Coordinates of C-alpha atoms and ligand atoms in Angstrom, one line a residue:
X1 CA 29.5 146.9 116.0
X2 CA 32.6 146.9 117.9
X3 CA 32.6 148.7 121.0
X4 CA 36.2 149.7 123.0
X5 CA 36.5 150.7 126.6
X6 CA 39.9 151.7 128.3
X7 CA 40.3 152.6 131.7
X8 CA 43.5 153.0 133.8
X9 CA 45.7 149.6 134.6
X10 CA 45.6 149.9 138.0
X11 CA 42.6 151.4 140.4
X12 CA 42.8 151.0 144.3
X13 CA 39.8 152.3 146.0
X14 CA 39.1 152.6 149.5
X15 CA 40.5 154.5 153.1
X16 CA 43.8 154.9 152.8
X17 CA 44.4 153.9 149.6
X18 CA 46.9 156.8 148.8
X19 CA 49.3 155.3 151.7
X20 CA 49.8 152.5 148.8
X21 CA 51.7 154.8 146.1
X22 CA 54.5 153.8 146.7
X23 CA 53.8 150.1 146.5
X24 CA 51.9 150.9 143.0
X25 CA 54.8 152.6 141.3
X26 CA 56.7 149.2 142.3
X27 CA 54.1 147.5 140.7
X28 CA 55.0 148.8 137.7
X29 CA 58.8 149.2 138.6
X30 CA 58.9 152.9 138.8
X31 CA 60.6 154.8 141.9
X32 CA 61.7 158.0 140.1
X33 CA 58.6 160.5 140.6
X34 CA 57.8 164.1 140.2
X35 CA 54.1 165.0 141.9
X36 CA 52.0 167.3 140.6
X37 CA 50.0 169.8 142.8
X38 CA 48.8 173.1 143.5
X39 CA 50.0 175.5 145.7
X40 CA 46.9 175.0 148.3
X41 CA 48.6 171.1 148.9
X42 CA 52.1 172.2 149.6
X43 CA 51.0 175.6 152.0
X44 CA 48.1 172.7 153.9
X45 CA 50.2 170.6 154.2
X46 CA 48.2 168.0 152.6
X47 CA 50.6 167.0 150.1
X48 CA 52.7 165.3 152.7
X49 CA 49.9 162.2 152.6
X50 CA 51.0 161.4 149.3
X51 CA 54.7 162.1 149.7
X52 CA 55.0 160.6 153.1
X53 CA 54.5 156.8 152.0
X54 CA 56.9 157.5 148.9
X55 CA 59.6 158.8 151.5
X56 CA 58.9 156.3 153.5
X57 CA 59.8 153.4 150.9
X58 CA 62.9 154.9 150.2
X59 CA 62.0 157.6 146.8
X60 CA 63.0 160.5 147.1
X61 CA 59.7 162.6 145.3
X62 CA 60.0 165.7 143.4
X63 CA 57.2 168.4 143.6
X64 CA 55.9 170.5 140.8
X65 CA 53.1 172.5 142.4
X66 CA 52.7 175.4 140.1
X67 CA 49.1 174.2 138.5
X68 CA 46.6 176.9 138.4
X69 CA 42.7 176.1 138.4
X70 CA 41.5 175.4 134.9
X71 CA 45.3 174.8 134.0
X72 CA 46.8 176.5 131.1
X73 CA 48.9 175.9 128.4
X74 CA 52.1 178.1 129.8
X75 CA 51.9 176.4 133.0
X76 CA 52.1 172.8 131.2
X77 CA 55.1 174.1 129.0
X78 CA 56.7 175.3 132.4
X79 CA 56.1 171.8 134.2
X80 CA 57.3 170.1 130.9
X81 CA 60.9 172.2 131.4
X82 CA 60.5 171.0 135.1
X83 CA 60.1 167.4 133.7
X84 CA 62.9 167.3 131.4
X85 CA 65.1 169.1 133.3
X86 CA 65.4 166.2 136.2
X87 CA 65.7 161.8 135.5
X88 CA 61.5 161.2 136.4
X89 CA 60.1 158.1 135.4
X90 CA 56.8 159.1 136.0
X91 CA 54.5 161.5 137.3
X92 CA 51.6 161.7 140.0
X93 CA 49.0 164.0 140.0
X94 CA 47.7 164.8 143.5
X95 CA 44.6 167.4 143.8
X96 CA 41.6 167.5 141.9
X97 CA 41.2 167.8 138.4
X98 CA 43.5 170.7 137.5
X99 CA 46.6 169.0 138.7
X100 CA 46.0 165.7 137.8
X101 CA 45.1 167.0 134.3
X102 CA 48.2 169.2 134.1
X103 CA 50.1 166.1 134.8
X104 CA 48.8 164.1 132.3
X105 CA 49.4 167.4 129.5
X106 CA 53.3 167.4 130.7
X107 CA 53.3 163.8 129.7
X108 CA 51.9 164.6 126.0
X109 CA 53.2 167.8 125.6
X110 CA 57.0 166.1 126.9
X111 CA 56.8 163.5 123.7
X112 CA 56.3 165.7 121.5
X113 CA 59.7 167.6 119.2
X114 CA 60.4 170.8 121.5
X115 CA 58.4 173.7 120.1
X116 CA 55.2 171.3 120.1
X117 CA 51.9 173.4 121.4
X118 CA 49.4 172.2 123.6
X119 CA 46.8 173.4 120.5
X120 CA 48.6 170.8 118.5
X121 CA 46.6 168.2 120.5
X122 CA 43.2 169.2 120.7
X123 CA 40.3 167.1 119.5
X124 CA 40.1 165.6 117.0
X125 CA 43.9 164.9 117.1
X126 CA 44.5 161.9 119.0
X127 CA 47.1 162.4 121.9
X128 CA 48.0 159.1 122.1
X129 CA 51.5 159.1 123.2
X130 CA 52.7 160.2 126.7
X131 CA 56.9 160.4 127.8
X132 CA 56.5 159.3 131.2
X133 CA 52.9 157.4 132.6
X134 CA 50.9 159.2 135.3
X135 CA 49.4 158.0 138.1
X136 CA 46.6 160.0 139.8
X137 CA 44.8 160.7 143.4
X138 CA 42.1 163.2 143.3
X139 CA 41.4 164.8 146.5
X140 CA 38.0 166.5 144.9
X141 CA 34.5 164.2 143.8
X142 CA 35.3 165.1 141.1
X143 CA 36.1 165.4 137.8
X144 CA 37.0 161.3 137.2
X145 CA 40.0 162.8 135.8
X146 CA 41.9 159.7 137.3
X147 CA 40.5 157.6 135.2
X148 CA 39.8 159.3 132.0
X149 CA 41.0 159.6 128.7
X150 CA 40.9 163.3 128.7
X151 CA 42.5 166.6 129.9
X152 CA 41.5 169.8 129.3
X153 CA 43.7 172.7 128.9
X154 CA 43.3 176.5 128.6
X155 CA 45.5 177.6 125.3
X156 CA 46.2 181.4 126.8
X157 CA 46.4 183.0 123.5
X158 CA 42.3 182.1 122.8
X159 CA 40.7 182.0 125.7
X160 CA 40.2 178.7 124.4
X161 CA 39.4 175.4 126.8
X162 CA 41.0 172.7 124.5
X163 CA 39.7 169.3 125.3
X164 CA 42.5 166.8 124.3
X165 CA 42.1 163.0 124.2
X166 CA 43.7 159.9 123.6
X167 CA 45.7 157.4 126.0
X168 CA 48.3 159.8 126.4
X169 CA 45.8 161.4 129.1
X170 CA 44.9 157.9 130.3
X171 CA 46.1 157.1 133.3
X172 CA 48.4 153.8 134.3
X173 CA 47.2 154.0 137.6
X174 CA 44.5 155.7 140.4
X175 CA 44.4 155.8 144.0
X176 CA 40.8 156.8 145.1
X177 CA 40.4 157.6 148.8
X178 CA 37.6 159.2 150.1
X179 CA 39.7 160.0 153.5
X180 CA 41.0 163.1 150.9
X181 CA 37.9 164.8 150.9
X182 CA 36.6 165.2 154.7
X183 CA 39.1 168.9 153.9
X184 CA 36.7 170.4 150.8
X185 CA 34.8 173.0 151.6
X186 CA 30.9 172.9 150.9
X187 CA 31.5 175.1 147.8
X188 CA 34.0 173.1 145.8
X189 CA 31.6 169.7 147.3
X190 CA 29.0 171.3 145.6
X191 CA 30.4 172.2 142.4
X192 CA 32.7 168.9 142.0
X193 CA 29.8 166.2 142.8
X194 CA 27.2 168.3 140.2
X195 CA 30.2 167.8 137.6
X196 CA 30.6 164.0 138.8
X197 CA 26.1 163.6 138.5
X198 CA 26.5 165.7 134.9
X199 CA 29.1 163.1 133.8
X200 CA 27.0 160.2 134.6
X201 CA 24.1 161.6 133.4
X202 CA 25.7 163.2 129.8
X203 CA 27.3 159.7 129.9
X204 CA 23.9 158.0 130.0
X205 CA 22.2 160.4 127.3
X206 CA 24.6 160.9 124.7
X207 CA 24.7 158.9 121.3
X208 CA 28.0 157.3 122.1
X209 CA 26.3 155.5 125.4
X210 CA 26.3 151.9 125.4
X211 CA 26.3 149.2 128.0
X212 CA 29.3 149.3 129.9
X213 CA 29.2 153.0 129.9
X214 CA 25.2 152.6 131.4
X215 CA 26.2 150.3 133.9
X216 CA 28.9 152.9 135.4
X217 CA 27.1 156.2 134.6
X218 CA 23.7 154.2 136.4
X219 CA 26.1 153.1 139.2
X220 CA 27.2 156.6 139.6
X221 CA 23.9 158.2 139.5
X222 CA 22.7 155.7 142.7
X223 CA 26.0 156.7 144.5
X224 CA 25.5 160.6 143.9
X225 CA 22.1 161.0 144.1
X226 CA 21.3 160.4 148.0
X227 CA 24.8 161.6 149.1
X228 CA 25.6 164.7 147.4
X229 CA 23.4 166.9 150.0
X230 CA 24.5 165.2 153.2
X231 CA 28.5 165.3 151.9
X232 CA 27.6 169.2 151.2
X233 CA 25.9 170.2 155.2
X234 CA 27.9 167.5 156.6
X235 CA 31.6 167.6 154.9
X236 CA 32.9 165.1 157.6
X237 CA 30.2 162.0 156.8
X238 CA 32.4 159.1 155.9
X239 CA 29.8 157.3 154.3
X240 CA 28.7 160.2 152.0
X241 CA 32.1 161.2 151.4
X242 CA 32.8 157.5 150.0
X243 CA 29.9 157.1 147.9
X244 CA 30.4 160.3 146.3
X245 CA 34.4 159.5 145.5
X246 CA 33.0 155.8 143.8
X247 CA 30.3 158.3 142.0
X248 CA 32.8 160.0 140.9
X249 CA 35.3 157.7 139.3
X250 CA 32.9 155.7 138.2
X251 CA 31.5 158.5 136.8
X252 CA 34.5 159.4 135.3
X253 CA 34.8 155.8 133.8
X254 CA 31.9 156.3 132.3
X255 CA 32.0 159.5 130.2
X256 CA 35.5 158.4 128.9
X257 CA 33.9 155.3 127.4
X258 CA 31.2 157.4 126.1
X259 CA 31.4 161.1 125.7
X260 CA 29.9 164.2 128.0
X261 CA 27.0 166.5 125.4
X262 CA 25.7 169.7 125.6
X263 CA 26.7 170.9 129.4
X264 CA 30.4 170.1 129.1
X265 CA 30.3 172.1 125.7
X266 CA 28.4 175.1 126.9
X267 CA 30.5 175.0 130.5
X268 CA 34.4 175.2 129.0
X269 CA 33.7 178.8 127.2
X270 CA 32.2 180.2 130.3
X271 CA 35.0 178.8 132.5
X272 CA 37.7 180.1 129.6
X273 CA 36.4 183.7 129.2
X274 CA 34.7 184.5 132.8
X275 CA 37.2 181.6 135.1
X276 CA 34.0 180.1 136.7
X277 CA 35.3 177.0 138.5
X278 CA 34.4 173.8 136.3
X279 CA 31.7 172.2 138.0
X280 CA 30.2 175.8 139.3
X281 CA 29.6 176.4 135.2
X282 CA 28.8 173.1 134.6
X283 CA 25.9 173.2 137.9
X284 CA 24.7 176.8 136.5
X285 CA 23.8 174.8 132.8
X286 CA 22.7 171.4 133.7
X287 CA 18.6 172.5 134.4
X288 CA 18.1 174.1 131.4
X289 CA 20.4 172.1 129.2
X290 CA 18.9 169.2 130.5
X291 CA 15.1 170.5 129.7
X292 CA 16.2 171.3 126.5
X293 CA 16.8 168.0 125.3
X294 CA 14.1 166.0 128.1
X295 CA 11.9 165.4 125.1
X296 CA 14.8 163.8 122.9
X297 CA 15.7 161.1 125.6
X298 CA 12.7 160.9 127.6
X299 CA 13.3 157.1 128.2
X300 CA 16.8 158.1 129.4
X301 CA 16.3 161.2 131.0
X302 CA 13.6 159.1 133.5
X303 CA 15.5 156.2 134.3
X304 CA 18.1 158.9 135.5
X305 CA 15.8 160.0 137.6
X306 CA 15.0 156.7 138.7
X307 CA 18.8 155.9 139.3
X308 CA 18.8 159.3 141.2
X309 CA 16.1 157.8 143.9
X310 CA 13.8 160.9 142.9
X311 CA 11.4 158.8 140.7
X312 CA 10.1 155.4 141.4
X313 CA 9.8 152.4 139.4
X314 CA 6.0 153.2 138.8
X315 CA 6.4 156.5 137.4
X316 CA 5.5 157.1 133.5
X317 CA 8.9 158.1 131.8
X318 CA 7.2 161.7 131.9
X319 CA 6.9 161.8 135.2
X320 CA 10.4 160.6 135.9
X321 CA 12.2 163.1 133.8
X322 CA 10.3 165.9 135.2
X323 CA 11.2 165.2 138.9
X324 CA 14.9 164.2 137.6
X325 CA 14.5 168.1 136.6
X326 CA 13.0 169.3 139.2
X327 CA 15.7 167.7 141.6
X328 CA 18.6 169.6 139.7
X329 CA 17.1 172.8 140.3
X330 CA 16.2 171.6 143.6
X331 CA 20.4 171.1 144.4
X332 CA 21.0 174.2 143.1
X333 CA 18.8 175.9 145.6
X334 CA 19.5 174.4 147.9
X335 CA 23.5 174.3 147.1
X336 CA 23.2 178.2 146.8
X337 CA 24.6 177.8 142.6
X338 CA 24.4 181.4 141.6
X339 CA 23.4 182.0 137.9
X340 CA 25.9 183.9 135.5
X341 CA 24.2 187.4 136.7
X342 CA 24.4 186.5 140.2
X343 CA 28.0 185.4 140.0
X344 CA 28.9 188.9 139.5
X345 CA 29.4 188.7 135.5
X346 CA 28.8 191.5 133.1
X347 CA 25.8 191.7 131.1
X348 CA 27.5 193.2 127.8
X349 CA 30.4 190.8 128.0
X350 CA 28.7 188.2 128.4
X351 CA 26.3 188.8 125.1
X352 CA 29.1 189.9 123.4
X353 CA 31.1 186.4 123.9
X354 CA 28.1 184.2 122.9
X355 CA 28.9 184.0 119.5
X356 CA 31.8 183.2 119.9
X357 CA 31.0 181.2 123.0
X358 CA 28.6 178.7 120.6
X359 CA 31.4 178.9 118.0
X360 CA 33.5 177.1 120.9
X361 CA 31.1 174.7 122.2
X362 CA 30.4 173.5 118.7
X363 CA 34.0 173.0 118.1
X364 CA 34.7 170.8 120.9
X365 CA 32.4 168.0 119.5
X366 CA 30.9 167.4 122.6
X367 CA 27.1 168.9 122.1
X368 CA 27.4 166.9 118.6
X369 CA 26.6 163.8 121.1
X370 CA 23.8 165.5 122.8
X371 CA 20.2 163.9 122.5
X372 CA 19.3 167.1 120.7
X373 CA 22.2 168.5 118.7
X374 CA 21.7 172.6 118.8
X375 CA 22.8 174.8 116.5
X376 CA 24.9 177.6 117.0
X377 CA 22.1 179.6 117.5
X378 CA 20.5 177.7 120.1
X379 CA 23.0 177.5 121.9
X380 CA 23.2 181.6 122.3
X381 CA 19.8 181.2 123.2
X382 CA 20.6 178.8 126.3
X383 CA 23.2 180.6 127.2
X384 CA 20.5 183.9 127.6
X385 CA 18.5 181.5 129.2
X386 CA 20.5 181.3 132.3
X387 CA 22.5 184.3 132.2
X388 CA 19.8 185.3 134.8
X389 CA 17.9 182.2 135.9
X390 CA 17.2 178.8 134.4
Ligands
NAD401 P1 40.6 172.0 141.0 O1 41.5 170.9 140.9 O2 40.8 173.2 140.2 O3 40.5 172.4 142.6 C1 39.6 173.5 143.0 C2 40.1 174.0 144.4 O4 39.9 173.0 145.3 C3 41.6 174.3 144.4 O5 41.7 175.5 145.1 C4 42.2 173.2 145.2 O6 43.3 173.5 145.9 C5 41.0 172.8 146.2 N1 41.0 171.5 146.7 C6 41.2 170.3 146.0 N2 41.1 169.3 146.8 C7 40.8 169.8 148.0 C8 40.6 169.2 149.3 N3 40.6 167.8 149.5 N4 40.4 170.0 150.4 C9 40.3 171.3 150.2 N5 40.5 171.9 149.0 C10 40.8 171.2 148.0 O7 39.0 171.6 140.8 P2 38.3 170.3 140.2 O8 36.9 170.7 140.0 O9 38.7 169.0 140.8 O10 39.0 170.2 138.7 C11 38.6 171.1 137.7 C12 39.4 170.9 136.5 O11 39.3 169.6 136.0 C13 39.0 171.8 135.3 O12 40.1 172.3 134.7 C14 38.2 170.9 134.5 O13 38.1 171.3 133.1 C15 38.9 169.6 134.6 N6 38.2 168.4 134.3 C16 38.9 167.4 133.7 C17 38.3 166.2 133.4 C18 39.0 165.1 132.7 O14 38.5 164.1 132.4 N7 40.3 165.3 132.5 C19 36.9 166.0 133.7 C20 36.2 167.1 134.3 C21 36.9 168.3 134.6

């Protein structure tokens, strides 16, 4: 069997890393780019880190900060005008995963004939081709976004978030540095290192794993597991904050070389129809997702917990899986994840989206790579399962 991996050209990882973009694009001889934010980078101020060194060798950097959270297909068409309209050679998306993936959607969206829809791209088409490459620095751990294959983009008219992929999403370049971080609030900590530990771990479970994808998602789940608290009580611990921006690109590393499941599935409806942040969705799922399909991957499931630092070497694989559980409901206890209910979301809207909801998870392929594949109905049945607690 013939397994591929891809991961960006270029990674630099480390304190101060994003003070070397400017040195990167020469790398590659670029030194016309257009940076892609969100509004909460330019009015902070924090922007500036990433423009500064590009000023500072001479470019004269372009901003496009309109990116919304959970970015949509209207604003990539509007950055794609933005894109076009000016001589870019590349782009860089700076902020977590909603800019960075709006980025890399301008690119795709940008080679394609004018009229092209973001829909057009969706899995299974393969957006392969890009107009312009894209270099990324998340300031959340995190989505992995920076060195994934993927983006994932709201298609307005549907309520619909499309996951597109192909190496027209992937990255030339990342800039990882923790130093980014020390500003997130315990909230979006919270919700972005569960998505980072429910990559790894959907990484590690799914059918597509295999064993360069273990060795990052295990890596990941070592990094994540004994840091995610302290980086959530204590959001200026350097050494937390690091091991959870590793976690989270290796992470991402690891789920574009094998595939998220069932959580990632389940998570994009409730973000498309109710705008739950990504990893909040993802964080109110992963406990009963994950004891849904325990008995599938037991093996997996315990050397997770294992990795996590919750189970020890002597456990039986029972054992292990059931404190890798217990943990996750643990963090969201202790993290203060709401369920659906609690988050303030209707009961009647909610059952009156499942169907449709399941319709959606289903289509995006990614439950099809679950341990235990659900059926549509299933998955409405999950989905009642949390509403009010897992
Ligand atoms: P986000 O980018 O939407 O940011 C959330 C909030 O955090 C924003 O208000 C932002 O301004 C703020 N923020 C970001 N960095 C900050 C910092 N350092 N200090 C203070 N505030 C900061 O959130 P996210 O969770 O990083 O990204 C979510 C998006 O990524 C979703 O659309 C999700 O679907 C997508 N995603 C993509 C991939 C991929 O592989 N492409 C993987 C997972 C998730």
């Amino acid at each position: 069997m013939i397994t591929s991996y891809v991961s960006p050209r270029a990674i630099r990882i480390g304190a101060g890393a994003v003070q070397q973009v400017a040195a990167v694009l020469a790398q590659f001889g670029l030194s016309r780019p257009l940076v892609v934010t969100d509004p909460w980078m330019v009015s902070s101020g924090t922007v500036e880190k990433a423009l500064a060194p590009l000023r500072a060798a001479g470019l004269a950097p372009a901003v496009f900060s309109e990116t919304v959270p959970d970015p949509t297909d209207t604003v990539i068409e509007a950055g794609v005008k933005v894109l076009l309209a000016g001589d870019y050679d590349c782009l860089v998306g700076f902020g977590g995963g909603s800019p960075m993936d709006t980025a890399k959607a301008m690119a795709i969206l940008a080679a394609a004939p004018a009229g092209a829809k973001m829909r057009q791209f969706k899995v299974p088409a393969a957006a392969d081709a890009g107009l312009v490459p894209v270099i990324c620095i998340p300031t959340t751990a995190g989505t992995g976004s920076e060195a994934t294959r993927f983006t994932v983009i709201t298609d307005t008219e549907t309520d619909e978030k499309m996951l597109i992929a192909g190496l027209g999403a992937l990255p030339l370049a990342a800039l990882v540095d923790y130093e980014l971080t020390f500003s997130l609030p315990p909230r979006i900590t919270a919700d972005t290192g569960i998505d980072s530990f429910t990559h790894a771990l959907e990484a590690f479970v799914s059918a597509r794993a295999n064993a360069q994808s273990d060795t990052w998602a295990l890596s990941a789940m070592r990094l994540i597991g004994p840091n995610l608290r302290t980086a959530y009580h204590q959001p200026n611990n350097a050494a937390a904050r690091e091991a959870m921006m590793l976690g989270a690109t290796q992470a991402g590393l690891a789920f574009s070389n094998s595939s998220v499941a069932l959580v990632h599935g389940m998570s994009r409806p409730i973000g498309a129809h109710f705008h739950v942040a990504h990893g909040l969705s993802n964080a109110m799922l992963l406990p009963a997702v994950t004891e849904y399909g325990l008995e599938a991957a037991l093996d997996r499931y315990a050397e997770a917990g294992r990795a996590l630092g919750v189970a020890q070497r002597g456990d039986s694989d029972a054992s292990a899986a059931e404190k890798l559980l217990a943990e996750l409901r643990a963090w969201n206890d202790e993290m203060k994840v709401p369920t659906p209910q609690g988050y303030g979301i209707d009961r009647a809207k909610w059952e009156g989206l499942l169907p449709l909801m399941a319709e959606q998870a289903l289509a995006s392929g990614s439950p099809g790579n679950n341990p235990r594949v659900p059926e549509a109905a299933e998955i409405v049945a999950l989905y009642r399962k949390v509403y009010a607690g897992n």
